mmCIF file of C-alpha atoms in Angstrom:
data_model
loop_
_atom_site.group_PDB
_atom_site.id
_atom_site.type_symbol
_atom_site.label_atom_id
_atom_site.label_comp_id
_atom_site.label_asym_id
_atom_site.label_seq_id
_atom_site.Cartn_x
_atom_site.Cartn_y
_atom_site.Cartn_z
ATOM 1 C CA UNK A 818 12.920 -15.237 -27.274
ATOM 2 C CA UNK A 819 9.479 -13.903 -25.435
ATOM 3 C CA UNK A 820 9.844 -11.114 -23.566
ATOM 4 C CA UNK A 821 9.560 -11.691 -19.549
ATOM 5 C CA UNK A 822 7.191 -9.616 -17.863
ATOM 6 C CA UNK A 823 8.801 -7.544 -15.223
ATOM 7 C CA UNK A 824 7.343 -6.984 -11.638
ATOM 8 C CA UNK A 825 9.424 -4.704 -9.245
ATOM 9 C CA UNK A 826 7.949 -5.647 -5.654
ATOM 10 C CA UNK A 827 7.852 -3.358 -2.125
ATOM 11 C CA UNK A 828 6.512 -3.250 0.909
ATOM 12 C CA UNK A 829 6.296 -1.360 4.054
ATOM 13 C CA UNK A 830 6.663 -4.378 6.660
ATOM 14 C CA UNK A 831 10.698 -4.927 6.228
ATOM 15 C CA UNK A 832 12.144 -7.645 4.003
ATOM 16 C CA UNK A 833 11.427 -10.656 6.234
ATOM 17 C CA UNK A 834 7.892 -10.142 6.505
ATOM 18 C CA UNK A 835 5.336 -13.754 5.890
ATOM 19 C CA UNK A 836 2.872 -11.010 3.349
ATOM 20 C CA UNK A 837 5.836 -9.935 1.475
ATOM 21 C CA UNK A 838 6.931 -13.231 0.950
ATOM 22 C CA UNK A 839 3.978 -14.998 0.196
ATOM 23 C CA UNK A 840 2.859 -12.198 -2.468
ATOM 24 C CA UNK A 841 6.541 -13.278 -4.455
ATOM 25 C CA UNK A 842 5.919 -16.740 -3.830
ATOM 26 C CA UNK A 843 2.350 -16.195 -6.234
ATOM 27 C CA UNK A 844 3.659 -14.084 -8.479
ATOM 28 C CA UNK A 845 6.328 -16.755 -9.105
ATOM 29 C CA UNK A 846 4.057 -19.091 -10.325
ATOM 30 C CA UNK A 847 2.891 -16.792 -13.094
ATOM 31 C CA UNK A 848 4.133 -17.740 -16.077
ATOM 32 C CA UNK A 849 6.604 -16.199 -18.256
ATOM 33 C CA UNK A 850 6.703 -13.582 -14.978
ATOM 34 C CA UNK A 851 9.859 -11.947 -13.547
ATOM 35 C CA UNK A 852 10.271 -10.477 -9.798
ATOM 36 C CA UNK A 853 12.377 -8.371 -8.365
ATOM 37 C CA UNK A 854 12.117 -7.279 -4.817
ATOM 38 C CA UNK A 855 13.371 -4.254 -3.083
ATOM 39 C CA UNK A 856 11.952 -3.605 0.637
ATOM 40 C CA UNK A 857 13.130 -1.918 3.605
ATOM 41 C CA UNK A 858 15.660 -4.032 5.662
ATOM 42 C CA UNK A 859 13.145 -3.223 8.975
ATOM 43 C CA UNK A 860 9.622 -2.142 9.395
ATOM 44 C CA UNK A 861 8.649 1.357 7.791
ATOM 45 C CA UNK A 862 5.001 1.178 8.487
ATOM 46 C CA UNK A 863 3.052 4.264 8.791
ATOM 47 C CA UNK A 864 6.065 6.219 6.904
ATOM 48 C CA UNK A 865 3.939 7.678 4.220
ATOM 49 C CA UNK A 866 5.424 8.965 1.164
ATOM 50 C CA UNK A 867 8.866 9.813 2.181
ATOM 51 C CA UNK A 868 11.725 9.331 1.057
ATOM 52 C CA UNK A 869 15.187 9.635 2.765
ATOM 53 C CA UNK A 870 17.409 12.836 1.867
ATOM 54 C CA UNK A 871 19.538 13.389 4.970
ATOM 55 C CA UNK A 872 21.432 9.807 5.000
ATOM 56 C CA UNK A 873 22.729 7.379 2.476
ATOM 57 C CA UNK A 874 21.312 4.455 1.878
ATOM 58 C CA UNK A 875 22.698 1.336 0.262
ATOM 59 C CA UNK A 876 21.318 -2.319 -1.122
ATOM 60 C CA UNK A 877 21.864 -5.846 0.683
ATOM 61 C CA UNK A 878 21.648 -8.569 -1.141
ATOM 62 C CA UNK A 879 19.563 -11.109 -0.119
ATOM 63 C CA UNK A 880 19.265 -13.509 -3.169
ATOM 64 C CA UNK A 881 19.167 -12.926 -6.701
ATOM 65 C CA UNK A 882 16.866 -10.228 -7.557
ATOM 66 C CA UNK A 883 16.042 -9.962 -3.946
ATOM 67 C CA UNK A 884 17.107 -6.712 -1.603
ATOM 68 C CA UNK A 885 16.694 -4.837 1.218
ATOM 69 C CA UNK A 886 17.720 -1.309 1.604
ATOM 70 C CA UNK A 887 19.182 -0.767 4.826
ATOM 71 C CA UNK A 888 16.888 1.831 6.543
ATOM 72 C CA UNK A 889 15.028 2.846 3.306
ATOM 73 C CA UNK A 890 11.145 3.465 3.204
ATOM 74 C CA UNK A 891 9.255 1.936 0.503
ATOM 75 C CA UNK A 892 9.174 4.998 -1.694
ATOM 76 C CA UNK A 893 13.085 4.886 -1.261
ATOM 77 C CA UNK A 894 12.762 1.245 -2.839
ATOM 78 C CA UNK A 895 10.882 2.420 -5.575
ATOM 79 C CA UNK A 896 12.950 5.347 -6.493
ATOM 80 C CA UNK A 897 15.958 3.794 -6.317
ATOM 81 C CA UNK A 898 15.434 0.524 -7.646
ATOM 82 C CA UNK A 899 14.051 2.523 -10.814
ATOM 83 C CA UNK A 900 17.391 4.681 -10.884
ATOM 84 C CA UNK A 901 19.724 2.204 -10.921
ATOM 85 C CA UNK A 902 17.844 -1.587 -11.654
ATOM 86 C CA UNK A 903 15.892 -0.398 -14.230
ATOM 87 C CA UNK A 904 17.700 2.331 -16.157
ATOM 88 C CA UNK A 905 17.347 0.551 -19.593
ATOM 89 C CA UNK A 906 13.145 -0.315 -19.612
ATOM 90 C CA UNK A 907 10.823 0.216 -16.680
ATOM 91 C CA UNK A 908 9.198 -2.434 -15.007
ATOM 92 C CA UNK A 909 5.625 -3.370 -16.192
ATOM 93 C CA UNK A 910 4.137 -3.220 -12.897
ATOM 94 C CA UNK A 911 5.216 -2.460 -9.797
ATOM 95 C CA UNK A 912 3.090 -4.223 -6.621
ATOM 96 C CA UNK A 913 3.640 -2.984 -2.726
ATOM 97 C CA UNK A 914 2.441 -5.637 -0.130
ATOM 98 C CA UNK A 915 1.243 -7.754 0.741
ATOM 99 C CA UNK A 916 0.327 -5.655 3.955
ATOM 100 C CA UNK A 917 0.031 -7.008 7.185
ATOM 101 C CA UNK A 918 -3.678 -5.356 8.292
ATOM 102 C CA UNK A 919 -5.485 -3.065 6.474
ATOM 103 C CA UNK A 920 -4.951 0.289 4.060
ATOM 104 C CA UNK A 921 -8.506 1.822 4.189
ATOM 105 C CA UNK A 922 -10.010 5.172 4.305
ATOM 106 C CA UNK A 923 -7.974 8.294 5.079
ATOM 107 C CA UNK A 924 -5.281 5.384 6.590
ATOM 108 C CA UNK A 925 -4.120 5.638 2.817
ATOM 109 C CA UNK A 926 -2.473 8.418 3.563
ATOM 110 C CA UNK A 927 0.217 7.240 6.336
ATOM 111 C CA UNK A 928 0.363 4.280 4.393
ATOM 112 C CA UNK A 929 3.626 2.879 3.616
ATOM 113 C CA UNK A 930 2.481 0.503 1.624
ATOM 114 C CA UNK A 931 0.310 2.924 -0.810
ATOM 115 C CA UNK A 932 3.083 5.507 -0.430
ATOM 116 C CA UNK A 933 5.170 2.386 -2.873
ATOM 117 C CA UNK A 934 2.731 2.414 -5.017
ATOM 118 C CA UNK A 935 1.849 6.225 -5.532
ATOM 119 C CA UNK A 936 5.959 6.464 -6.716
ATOM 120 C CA UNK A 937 5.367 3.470 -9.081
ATOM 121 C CA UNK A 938 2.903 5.873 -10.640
ATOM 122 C CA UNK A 939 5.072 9.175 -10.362
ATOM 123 C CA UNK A 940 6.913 6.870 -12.521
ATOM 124 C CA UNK A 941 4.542 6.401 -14.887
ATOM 125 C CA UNK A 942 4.047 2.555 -13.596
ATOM 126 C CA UNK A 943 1.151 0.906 -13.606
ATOM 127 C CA UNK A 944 0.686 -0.318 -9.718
ATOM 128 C CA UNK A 945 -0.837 -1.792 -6.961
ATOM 129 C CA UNK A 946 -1.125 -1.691 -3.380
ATOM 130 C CA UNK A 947 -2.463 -4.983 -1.615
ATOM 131 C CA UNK A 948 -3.174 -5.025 2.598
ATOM 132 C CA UNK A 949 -4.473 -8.240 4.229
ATOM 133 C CA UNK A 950 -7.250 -6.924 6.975
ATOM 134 C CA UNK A 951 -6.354 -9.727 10.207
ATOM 135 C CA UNK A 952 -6.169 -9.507 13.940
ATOM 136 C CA UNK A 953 -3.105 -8.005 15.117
ATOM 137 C CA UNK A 954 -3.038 -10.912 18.098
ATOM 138 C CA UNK A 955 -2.463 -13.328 15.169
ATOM 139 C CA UNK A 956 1.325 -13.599 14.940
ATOM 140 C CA UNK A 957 1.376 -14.987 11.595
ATOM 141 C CA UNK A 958 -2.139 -14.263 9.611
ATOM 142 C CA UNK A 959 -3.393 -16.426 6.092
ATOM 143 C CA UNK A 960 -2.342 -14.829 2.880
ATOM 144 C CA UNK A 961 -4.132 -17.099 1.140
ATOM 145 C CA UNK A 962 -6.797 -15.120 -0.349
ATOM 146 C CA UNK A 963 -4.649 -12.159 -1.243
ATOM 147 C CA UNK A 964 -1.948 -14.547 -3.099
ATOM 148 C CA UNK A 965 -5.445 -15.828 -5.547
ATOM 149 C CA UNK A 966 -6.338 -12.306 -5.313
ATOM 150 C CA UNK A 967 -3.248 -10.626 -6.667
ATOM 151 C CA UNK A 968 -2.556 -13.616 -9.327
ATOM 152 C CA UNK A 969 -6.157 -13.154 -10.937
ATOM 153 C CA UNK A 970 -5.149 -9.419 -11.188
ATOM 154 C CA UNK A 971 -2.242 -9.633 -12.260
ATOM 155 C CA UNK A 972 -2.988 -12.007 -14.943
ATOM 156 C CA UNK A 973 -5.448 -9.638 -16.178
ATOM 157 C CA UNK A 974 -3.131 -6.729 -16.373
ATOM 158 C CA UNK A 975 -0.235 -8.699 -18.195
ATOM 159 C CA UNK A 976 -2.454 -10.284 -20.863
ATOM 160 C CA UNK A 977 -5.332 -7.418 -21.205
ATOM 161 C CA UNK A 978 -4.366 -3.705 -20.102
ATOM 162 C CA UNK A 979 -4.118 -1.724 -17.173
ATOM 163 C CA UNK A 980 -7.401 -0.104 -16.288
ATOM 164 C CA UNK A 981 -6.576 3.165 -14.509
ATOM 165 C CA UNK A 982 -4.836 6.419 -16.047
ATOM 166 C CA UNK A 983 -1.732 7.971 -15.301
ATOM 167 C CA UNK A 984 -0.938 8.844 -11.364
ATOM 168 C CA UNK A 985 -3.774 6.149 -10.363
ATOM 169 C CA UNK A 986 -3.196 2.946 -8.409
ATOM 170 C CA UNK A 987 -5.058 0.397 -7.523
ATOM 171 C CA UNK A 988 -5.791 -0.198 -3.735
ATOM 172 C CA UNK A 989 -6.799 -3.300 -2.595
ATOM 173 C CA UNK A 990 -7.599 -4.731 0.440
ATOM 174 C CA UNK A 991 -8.383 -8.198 1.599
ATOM 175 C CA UNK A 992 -11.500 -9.287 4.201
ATOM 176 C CA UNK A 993 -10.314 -11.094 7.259
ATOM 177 C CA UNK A 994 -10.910 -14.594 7.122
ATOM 178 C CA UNK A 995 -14.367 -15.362 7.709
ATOM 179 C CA UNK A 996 -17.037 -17.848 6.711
ATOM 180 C CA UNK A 997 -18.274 -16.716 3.404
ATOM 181 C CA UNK A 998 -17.937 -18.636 0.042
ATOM 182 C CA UNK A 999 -16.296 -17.400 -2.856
ATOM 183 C CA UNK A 1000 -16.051 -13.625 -2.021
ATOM 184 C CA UNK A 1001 -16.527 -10.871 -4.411
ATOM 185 C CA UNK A 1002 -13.961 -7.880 -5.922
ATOM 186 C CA UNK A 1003 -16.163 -4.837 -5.160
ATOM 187 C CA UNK A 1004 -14.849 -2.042 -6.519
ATOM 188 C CA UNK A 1005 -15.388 0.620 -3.949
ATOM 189 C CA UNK A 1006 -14.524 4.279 -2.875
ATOM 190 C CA UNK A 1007 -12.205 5.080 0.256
ATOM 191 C CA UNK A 1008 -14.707 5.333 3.235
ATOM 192 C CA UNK A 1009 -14.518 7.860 5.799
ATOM 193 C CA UNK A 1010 -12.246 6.500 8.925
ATOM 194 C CA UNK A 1011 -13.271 7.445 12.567
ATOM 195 C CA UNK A 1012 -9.890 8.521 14.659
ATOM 196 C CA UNK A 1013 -9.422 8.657 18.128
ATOM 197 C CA UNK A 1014 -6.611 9.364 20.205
ATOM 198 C CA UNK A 1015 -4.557 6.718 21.374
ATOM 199 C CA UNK A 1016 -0.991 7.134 23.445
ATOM 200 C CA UNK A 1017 0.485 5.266 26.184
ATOM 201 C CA UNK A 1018 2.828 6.951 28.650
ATOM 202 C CA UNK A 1019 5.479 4.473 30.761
ATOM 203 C CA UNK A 1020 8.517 5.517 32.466
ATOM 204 C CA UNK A 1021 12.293 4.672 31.899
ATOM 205 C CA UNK A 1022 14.276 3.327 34.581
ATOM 206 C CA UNK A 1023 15.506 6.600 35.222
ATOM 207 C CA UNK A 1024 11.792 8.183 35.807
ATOM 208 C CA UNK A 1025 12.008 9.819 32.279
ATOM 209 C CA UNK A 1026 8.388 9.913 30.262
ATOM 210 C CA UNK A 1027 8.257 8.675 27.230
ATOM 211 C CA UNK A 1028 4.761 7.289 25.168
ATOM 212 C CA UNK A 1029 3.555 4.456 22.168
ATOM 213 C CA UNK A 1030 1.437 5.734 19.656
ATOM 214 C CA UNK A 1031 -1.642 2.946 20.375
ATOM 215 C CA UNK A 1032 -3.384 0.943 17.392
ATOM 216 C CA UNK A 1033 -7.262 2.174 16.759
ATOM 217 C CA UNK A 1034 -9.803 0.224 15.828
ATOM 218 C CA UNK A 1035 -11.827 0.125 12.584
ATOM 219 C CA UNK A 1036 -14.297 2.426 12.661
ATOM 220 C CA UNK A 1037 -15.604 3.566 9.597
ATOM 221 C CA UNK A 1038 -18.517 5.869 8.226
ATOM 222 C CA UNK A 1039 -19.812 6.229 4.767
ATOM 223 C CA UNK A 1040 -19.280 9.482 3.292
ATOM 224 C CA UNK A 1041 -22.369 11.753 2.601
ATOM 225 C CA UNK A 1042 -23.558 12.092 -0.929
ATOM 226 C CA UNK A 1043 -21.294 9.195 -2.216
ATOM 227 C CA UNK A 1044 -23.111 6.195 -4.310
ATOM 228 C CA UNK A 1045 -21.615 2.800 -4.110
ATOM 229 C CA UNK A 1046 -19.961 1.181 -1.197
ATOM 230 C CA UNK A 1047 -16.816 2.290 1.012
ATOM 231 C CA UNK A 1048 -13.864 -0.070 1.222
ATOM 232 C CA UNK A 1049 -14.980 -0.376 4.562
ATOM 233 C CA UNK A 1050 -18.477 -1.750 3.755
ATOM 234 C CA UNK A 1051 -16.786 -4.451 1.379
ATOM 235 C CA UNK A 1052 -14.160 -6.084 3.883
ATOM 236 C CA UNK A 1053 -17.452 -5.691 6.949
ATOM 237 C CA UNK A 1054 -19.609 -7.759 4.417
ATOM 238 C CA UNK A 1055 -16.586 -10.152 3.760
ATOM 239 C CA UNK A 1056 -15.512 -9.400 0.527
ATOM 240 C CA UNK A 1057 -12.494 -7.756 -1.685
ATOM 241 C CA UNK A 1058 -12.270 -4.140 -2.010
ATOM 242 C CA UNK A 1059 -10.449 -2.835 -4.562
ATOM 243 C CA UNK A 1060 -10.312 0.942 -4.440
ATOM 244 C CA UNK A 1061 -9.354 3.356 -7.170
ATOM 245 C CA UNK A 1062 -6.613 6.239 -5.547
ATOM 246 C CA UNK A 1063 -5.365 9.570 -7.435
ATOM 247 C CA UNK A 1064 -2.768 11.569 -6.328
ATOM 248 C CA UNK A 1065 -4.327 14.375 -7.490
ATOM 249 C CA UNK A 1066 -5.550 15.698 -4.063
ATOM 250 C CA UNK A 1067 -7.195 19.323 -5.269
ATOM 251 C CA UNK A 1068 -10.731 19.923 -3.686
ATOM 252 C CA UNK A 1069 -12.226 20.628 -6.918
ATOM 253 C CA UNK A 1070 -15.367 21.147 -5.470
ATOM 254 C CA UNK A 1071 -13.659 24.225 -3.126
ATOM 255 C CA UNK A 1072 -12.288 26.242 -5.861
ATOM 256 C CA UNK A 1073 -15.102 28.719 -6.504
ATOM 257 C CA UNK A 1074 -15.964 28.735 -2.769
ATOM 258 C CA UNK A 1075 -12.493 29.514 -2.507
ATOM 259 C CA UNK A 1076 -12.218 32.471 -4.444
ATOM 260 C CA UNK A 1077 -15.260 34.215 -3.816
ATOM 261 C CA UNK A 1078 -13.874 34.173 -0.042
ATOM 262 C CA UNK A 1079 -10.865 35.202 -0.826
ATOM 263 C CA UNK A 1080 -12.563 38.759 -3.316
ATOM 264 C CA UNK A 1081 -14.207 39.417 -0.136
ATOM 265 C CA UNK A 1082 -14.546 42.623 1.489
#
C-alpha cells in the first residue's frame, strides 16, 4: 500500500476562517495527500510565538482529522498536535494559513501565522507560512491565487525535496488581486516595515478609558546594502513573494563590534 503523504495544517485566524478553509480544500485535491487540521477555536492573530503554560487546553472535534483547540495559539496547535497526533512518524510538512492579509517585513515577528510555522521547524518539519495581502473592508477576500500557489509548492516538495535547511521556513505571501497576468514567485528578502503609532481611546458606559490597538498601513522601505527585492517590492509590483526566514536571530555582523565595546576602558 503507498504511503500517504501527511500535512498537519494551522493557522492564526480561528478554525472557521474562509483562508483556512480554502488552503484544506487545495490540498485535498492533491493526490495521494493526507490533512489534518488543528487551529485555534477563535482568532489568535498577532500572538507570536507563544504558547500557553498557565491554562489547560483541550481538542474539539470538528470532523475527522479536523480540530480546534479551545483557546490555543497556533504554536499550541503545533506542539500539541505533534505530542499526541503524531507520536509514531512526524508529519511531512506542516503549512500555517492561509492568512487573512499580509506577513511581511518585521510583521513576521507578531505573526501568528509564521509563529506555526517556526514550531513546525523546532520540530524538525519542513514548513510553510502562506498570508493572502487584501483589503481589510473586504469581508470575505479571493483565495484563489494562494490555493494554485500552495498546490504548485506543495507538489514540488512531496515529489522533489524540501529546499531550505533545518530551523528555515518558507514565507510566502500573496499580491492582492490586481490586473496582471500570470504573476511570478519572486523569491525575496523581508523588507524593512515603516511603524507608526496607532490607538483609539473610547469610553465605557461607566466613563472608564479603555483603547484598540489601530491597523497600519503598508509602508515599506528597502533595506540598505541588500541586493534583490523585499517582499514588499514583489506583492507592490503584483507578484508572489516567497521569503526565506531563520530563526536564528544573532546579529552576526555585531559580534566583534560587540566585544571590542564591551574590553573598553
Amino acid at each position: 500500500m503507498k504511503k500517504r503523504y501527511r500535512i498537519l495544517v494551522t493557522n492564526d485566524d480561528g478554525y472557521e476562517a474562509k483562508g483556512l478553509l480554502s488552503l484544506v480544500e487545495a490540498l485535498r485535491e492533491i493526490e495521494d495527500v493526507e490533512v489534518t487540521v488543528v487551529a485555534p477555536a477563535s482568532e489568535k492573530s498577532a500572538c507570536g510565538h507563544s504558547l500557553t503554560i498557565i491554562r489547560p487546553l483541550r481538542f474539539v472535534g470538528v470532523e475527522d482529522n479536523f480540530f480546534k483547540l479551545d483557546d490555543g495559539t497556533p504554536s499550541d496547535c503545533v506542539y500539541l498536535a505533534l505530542s499526541t497526533m503524531f507520536v509514531d512518524a512526524k508529519p511531512d510538512l506542516l503549512i500555517s494559513g492561509i492568512n487573512r492579509g499580509s506577513n511581511m517585513g518585521e510583521d513576521i515577528t507578531y505573526s501568528g501565522t509564521a509563529a506555526g510555522a517556526m514550531e513546525g521547524v523546532l520540530h524538525d518539519i519542513p514548513s510553510i507560512a502562506i498570508s493572502q495581502v487584501m483589503d481589510f473592508t473586504d469581508p470575505g477576500g479571493d483565495f484563489t491565487l494562494a490555493q494554485e500557489t500552495i498546490k504548485k509548492l506543495v507538489i514540488k516538495i512531496k515529489e522533489g525535496s524540501f529546499p531550505l535547511p533545518e530551523r528555515e521556513f518558507l514565507n510566502v505571501n500573496i499580491p492582492p488581486n490586481i490586473d496582471i497576468e500570470n504573476p511570478k514567485m519572486l523569491i525575496t528578502y523581508a523588507g524593512y516595515r515603516l511603524y507608526a503609532n496607532d490607538s483609539h481611546l473610547h469610553r465605557n458606559p461607566r466613563g472608564e478609558e479603555y483603547y484598540w490597538l489601530g491597523t497600519h498601513p503598508l509602508n515599506f522601505s528597502a533595506r540598505k546594502g541588500k541586493d534583490g527585492v523585499s517582499d514588499y517590492e514583489a506583492i507592490k509590483s503584483g507578484n508572489i513573494s516567497i521569503t526565506p526566514i531563520q530563526l536564528d536571530m544573532s546579529a552576526y555582523k555585531s559580534i566583534d563590534r560587540l566585544k571590542e565595546w564591551i574590553e573598553q576602558k
